[in-house]
Structures are given as C-alpha cells and as structure tokens.
XYZ file of C-alpha atoms in Angstrom:
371
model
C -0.317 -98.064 -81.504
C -3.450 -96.863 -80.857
C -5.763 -98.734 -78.177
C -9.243 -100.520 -79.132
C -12.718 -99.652 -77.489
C -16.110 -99.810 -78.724
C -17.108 -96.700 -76.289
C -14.542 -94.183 -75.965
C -15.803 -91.206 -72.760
C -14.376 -87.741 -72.977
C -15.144 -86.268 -69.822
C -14.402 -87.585 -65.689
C -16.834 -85.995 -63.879
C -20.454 -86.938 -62.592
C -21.903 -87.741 -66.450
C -19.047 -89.675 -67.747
C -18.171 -91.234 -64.655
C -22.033 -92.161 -64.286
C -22.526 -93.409 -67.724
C -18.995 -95.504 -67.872
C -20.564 -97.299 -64.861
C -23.651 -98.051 -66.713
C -21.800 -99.276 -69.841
C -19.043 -101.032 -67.652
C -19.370 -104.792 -68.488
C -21.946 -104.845 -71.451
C -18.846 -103.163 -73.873
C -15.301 -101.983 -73.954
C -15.081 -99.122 -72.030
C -12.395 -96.043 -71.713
C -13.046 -93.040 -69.708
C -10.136 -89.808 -70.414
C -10.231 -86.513 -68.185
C -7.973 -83.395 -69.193
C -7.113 -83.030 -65.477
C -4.970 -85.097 -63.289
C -7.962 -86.360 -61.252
C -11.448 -87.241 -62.056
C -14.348 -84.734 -60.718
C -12.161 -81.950 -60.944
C -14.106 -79.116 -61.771
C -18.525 -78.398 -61.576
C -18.506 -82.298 -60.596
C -16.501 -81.370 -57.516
C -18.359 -78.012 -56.075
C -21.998 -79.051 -55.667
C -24.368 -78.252 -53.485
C -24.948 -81.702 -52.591
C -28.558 -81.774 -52.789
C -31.120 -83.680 -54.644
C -34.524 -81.984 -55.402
C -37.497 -82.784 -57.469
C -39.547 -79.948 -57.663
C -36.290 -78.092 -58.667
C -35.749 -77.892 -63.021
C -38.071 -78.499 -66.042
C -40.822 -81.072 -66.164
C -38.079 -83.463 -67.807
C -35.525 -82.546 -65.388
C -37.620 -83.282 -62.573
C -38.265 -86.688 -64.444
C -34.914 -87.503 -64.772
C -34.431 -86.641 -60.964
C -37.428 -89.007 -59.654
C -35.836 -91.758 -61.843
C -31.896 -90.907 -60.439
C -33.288 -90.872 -57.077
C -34.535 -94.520 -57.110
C -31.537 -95.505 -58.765
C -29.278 -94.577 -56.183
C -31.578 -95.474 -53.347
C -31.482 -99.114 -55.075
C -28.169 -99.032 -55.327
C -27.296 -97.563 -51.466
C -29.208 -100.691 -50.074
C -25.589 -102.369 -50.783
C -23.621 -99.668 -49.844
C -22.149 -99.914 -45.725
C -23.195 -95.499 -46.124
C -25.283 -94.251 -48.258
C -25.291 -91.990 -50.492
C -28.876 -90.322 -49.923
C -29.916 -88.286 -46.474
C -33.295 -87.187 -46.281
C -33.126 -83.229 -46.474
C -36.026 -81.215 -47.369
C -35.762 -77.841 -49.765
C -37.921 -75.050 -48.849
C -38.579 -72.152 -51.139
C -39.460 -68.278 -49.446
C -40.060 -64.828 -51.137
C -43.386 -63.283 -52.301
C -45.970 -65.537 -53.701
C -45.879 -64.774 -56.793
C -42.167 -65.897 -56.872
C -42.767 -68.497 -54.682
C -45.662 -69.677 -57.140
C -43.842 -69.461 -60.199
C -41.139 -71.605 -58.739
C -43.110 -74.148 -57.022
C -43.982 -77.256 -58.668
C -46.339 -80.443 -58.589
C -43.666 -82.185 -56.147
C -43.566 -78.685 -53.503
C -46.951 -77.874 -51.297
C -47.075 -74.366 -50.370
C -46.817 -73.598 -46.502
C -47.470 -70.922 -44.331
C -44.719 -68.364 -42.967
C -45.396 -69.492 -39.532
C -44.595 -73.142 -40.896
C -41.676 -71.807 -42.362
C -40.102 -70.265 -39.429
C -41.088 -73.431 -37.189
C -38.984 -75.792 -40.244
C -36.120 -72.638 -39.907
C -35.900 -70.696 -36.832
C -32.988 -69.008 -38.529
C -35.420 -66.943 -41.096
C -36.365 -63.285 -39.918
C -40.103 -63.066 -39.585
C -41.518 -60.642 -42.515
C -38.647 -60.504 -44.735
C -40.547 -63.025 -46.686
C -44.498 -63.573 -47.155
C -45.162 -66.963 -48.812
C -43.108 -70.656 -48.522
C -42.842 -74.091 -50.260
C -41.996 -77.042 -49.652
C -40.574 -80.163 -50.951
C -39.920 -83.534 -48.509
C -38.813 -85.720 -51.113
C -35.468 -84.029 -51.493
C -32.079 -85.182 -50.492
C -28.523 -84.573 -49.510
C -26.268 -86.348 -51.684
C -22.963 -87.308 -50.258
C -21.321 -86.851 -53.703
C -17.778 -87.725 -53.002
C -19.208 -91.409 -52.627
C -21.285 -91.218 -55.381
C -18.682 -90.214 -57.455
C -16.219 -92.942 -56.126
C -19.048 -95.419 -56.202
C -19.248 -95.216 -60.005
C -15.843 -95.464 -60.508
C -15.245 -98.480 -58.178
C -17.888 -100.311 -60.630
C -16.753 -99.360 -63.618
C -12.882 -100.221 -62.623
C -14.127 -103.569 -61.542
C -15.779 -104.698 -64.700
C -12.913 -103.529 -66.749
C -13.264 -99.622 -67.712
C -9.738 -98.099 -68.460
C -9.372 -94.669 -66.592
C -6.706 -92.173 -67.938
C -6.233 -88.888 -66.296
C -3.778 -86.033 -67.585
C -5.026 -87.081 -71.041
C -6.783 -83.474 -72.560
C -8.133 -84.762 -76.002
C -5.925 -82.979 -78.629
C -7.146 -84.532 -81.809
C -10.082 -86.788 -83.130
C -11.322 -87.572 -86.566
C -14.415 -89.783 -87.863
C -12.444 -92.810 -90.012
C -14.211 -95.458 -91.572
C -16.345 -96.645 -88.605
C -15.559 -95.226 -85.674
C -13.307 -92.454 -84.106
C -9.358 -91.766 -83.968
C -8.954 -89.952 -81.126
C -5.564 -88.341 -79.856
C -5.441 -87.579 -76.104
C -2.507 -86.792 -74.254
C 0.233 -89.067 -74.981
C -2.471 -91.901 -75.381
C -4.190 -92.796 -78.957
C -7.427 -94.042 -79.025
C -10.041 -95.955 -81.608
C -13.515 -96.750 -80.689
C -16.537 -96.755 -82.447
C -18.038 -94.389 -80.213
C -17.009 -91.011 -79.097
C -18.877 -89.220 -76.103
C -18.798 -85.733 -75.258
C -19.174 -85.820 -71.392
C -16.561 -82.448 -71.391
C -18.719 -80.317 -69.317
C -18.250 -76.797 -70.181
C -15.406 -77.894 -72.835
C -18.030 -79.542 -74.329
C -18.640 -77.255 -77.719
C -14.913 -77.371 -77.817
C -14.408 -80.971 -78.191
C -17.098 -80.456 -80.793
C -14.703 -78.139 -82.477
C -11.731 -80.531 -82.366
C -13.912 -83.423 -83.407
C -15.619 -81.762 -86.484
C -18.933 -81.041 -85.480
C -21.292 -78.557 -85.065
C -21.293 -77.048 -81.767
C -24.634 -76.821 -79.819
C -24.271 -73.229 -78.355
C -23.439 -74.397 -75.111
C -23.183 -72.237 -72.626
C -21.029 -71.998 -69.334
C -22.379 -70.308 -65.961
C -20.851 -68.998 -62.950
C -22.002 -70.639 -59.852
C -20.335 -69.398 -56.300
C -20.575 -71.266 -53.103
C -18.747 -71.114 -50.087
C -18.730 -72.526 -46.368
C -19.292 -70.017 -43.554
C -18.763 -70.151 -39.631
C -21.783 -69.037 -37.393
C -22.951 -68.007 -34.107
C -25.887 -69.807 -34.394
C -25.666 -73.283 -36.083
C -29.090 -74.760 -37.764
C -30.828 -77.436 -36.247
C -29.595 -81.088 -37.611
C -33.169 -81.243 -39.727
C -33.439 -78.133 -41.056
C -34.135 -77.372 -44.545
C -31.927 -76.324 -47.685
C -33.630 -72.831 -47.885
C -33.375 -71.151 -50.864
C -34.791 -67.686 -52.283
C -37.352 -68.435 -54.565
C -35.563 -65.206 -56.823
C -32.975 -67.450 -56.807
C -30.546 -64.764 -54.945
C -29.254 -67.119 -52.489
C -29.559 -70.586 -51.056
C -28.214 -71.424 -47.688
C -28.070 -75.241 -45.682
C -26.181 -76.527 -42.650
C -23.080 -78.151 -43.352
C -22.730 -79.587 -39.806
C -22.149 -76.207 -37.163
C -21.427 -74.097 -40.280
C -23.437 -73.510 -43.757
C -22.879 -73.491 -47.169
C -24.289 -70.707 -49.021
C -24.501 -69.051 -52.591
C -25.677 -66.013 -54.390
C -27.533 -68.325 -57.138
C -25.403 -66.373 -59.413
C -25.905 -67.302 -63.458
C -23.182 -65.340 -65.242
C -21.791 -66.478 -68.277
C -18.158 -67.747 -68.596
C -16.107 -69.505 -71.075
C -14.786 -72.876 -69.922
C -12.003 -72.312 -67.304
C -11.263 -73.191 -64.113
C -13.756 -70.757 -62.282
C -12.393 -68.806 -59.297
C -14.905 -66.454 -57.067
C -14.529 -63.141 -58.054
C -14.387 -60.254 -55.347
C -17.510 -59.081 -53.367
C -19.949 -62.423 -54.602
C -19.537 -63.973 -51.143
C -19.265 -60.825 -49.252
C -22.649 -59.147 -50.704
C -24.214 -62.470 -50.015
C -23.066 -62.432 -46.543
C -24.471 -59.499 -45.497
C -27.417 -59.861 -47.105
C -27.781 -63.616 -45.165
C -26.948 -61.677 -42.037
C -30.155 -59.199 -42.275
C -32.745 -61.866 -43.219
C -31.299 -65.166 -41.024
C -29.903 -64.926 -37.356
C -27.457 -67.052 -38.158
C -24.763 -64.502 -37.201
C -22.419 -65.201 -40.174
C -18.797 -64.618 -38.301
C -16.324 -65.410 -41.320
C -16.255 -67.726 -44.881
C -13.968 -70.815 -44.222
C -13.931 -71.361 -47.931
C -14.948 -70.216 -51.404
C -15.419 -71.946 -54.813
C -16.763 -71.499 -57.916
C -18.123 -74.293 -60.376
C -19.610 -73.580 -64.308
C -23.250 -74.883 -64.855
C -23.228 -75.774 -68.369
C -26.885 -75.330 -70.662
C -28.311 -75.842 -73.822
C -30.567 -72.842 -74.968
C -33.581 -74.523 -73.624
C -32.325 -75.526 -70.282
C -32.595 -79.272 -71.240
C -29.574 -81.656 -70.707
C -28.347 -83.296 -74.194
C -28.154 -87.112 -74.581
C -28.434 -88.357 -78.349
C -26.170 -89.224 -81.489
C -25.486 -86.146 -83.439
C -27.605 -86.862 -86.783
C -24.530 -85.148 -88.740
C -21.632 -86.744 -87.034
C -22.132 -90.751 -87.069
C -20.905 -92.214 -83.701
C -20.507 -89.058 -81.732
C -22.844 -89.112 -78.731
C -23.462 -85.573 -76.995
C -24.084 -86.168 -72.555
C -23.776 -82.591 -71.913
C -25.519 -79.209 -70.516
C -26.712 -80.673 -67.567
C -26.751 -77.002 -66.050
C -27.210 -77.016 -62.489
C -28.846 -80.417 -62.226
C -25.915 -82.853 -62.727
C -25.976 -84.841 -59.888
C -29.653 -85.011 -60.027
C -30.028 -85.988 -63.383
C -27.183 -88.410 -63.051
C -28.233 -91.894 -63.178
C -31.193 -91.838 -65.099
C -29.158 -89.901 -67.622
C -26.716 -92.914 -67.778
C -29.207 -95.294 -67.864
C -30.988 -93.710 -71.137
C -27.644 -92.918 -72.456
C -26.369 -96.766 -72.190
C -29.572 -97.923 -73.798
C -28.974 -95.526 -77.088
C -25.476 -96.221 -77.327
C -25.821 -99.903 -76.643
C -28.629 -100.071 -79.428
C -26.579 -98.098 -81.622
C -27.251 -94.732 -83.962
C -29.488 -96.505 -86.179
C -31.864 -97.086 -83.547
C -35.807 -95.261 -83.046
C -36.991 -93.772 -80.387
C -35.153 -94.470 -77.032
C -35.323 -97.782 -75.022
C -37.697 -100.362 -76.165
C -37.871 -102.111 -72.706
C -41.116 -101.711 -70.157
C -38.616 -101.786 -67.108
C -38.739 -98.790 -64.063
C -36.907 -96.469 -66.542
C -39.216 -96.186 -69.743
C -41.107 -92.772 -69.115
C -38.087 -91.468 -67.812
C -36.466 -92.681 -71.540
C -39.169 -91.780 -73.302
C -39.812 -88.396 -71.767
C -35.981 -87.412 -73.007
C -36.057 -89.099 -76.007
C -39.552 -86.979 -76.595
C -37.027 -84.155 -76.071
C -33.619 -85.160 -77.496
C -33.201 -88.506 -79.729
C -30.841 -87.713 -81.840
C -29.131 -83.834 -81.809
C -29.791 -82.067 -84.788
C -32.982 -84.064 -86.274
C-alpha cells in the first residue's frame, strides 16, 4: 500500500532538507535519501563558509536573502549557526578584478598581509575583500532543518534509493526502496543523481553536470590568528582558512565526474600542499584528513528551482554548484512559494514580504524549466 503526500522530496542533503523545513506544516511532507543517513555526500564536505561577493549576480542574491534567514532564525537558537568570517581574494589585479564584486572593496597588499600574516609578501600584487561573509557551522544547520521539519510532521526515510516513478493521473507513483510512495508532487533535490532521477522519472534531463571538489584538514607550525580571513586565490587554485590550530584547504579543483561517491585522487592534496607551503608560512607538517564532495551545475552556473513545463508536478531544486549552503534558505523559501501555489501559477511569489527580489530575481531566471 502505497503512502499519501501532497509533496514527495527526493534528495537529504542541504536543498531537500532546507526546503522540507520550509514546506513542513503548510502540506504533507516526505523527505527519501538513497543513503543510510541524511547529508551524506557534497552536503557533508563544505567549506563552511558563507560569502556574498562569491557566484553570479543571482547567486549572490540568493546568498544576501539565506543570510538573513538564518541570522533570523539563530536569534532562537542557544549557538548559532553564523560566525562572522571575512573572505579575502589575492593574485594579480586583473584576476583579482575580474573576481571581485559590488559586495568586495579592493585592499592594498600591505592590508592584506596585516588581515594574514601567513601570506608571503610579493607572491601576490592586488587583494579584496569581503566583511559580510560568514562561517557556517553546517552540521547545525543541517540538523536545525530537520528538527523543524520532524516536529511539524515531515516523514524521513533513509536507505530508500528511488527505483521507480511514473506520472499517473495527478500526481506521482514513486517506488523507493522497500517504501511506495504517491504525492502530487515529486522534487528532484538528488544532487549530482539529479539527471538520473530525471531518467527514472521520464523526463528530460537538464545536462547536469557533476564536479570534483577536494578539501582536506592540515596540521601546522604556525596556526592563523582566531580572526583571520578565508583566503582564497582569486585563480581559484586554492583556498585556505583556520579550522581552530589547523586549516582546511583545497586546490579549487572543477573536474568533471559522474555521480559517485567522490574519493581524492592521488597528488590533489599533496601539489596543493607544497604549493601552500611556498606562498604562506604556515609550515604545513602533515594532512589529518582528505575528502572529496561533487559540485553539481547547470550550463549557466545558475541553480534550478521551477516545475518542468513538460513533466506536470515534477519540481527540479538542483545544480546548486558550489553555493549550496549559501543559496540554501532563500532557495527553500522561493521553492515553497511555487510549489505551494502550484504549476499553474505566474511568475514566482506574489507577496511584498523580505523575500520578493530575491523570488523575483530567480524566477526572472528559472520559472518553470523548459519554457
């Protein structure tokens, strides 16, 4: 006997998690991951930080709009989930220039090296900056949304990889599991499975495309100082924080992958090491740890939200790159407004509240997939 739901998620990490908290309350809710536990895969090897000037124009909406979402929402919370932490950008100018955006100022080396005592004088010749970003503690994000959405009476089914669905009459009959499903809404929240749940469902895939993204936690001689920046290269060859006496690096990598559980291949961390090692003074001694998470895009680097216009009730929350956790809430909240106004709807959200531009700049973008 299959079980009833008017919203049916596909997908446990921070998009469907996000967006089953949104919904949690307003409709029936069920939320079914592949994997035994939620946040398994890209949702559970972030960098942890949230930054504005960092993504396309809508992106950066989307992150402005996230960020005051959770800050709202921390003001109940006994920890929260935001910690100031600026991001600074270094390299040439012209990279540095091409990067920056309205919500960076440009600063001098000498600023630089005052913000990071860590950097090697010379090795780079131009530096933004951007104060309003933050470190997200995303473990308690992620558990945050879940607590709310378990509490207003969203089902949560884990080992349950969706193995069948079809479009009948109304809604969708969807097999995952050992579980069957109906609900008159199907979302793709799959991450980089998501063009494969397409497959299984019947519809078009978008073209999405998988990433390799490598990060990994490495002892030092020299710790930063608590306030120091997330530094990144503004070629986007590596990024480095602390992550209390040790720091979290990457290589910025962007390789393509098919959807798998992503492992760090051999010589990514090493090459970045020693390259760390000649333009820092941190003294990198050894890497404590080493993961590898898939970034998932549309061709034009935009995340999808909307009702596929050739598949009736299947909503697409998906290709949220590298920008997941940033994107987030605001994401949810748009997402929650279409579905809750249903396919037929125009144009996104008709409210005036906080979120509007942020609606209406996606739904500018993305209304309904396939228009």
């Amino acid at each position: 006997m299959a079980a009833h739901y008017d919203v049916l998620i596909v997908g446990g990490g921070i998009a469907g998690l996000s967006l089953a908290s949104a919904l949690a309350g307003r409709c029936s809710v069920a939320l079914v991951e592949a994997e035994q536990e939620l946040a398994y895969h890209t949702s559970s090897r972030s960098a942890r930080q949230l930054i504005p000037s960092y993504g396309p124009p809508v992106v950066q909406e989307l992150t402005v709009r996230t960020l005051e979402l959770i800050a709202a929402r921390d003001a109940e919370l006994p920890e929260p989930v935001l910690t100031p932490r600026s991001f600074m950008l270094i390299g040439t100018g012209d990279a540095v220039t091409a990067e920056a955006s309205g919500h960076m100022r440009f600063i001098t080396p000498a600023e630089a090296l005052e913000l990071c005592p860590a950097l090697v004088p010379d090795t780079f010749t131009a530096a933004g900056l951007d104060t309003g970003s933050f470190g997200c503690n995303a473990p308690l994000l992620l558990a945050d949304h879940q607590r709310r959405a378990v509490a207003a009476g969203v089902d949560i089914i884990t080992g349950a990889r969706v193995h069948s669905a079809q479009r009948v009459g109304s809604g969708w009959q969807v097999g995952a599991g050992m579980e069957a499903f109906e609900a008159g809404v199907m979302v793709n929240a799959a991450g980089a499975w998501a063009d494969e749940l397409a497959v299984i469902s019947g519809v078009e895939k978008l073209g999405l495309q998988p990433y390799r993204r490598t990060a990994a936690i490495a002892a030092v001689e020299r710790p930063l100082p608590e306030h120091s920046p997330m530094v990144a290269a503004a070629d986007n060859t590596f990024y480095f924080r602390r992550d209390g006496d040790d720091v979290l690096l990457s290589p910025s990598e962007t390789v393509p992958s098919g959807p798998e559980d992503a492992k760090p291949r051999p010589g990514d961390v090493e090459r970045l090491v020693a390259r760390l090692n000649q333009v820092t003074t941190l003294g990198i001694t050894s890497v404590r740890r080493a993961w590898t998470g898939l970034r998932t895009e549309a061709a034009d680097g935009v995340p999808v939200a909307g009702f596929d216009a050739e598949a009736p009730g299947f909503y697409w929350l998906a290709g949220q790159g590298g920008y997941g956790f940033q994107t987030s809430s605001a994401m949810a909240e748009f997402a929650a407004a279409q579905i809750m106004a249903g396919p037929g709807a125009a144009g996104g959200p008709d409210d005036a509240g906080p979120g509007y531009r942020t609606a209406q700049a996606l739904a500018a973008t993305r209304w309904s997939v396939r228009r």
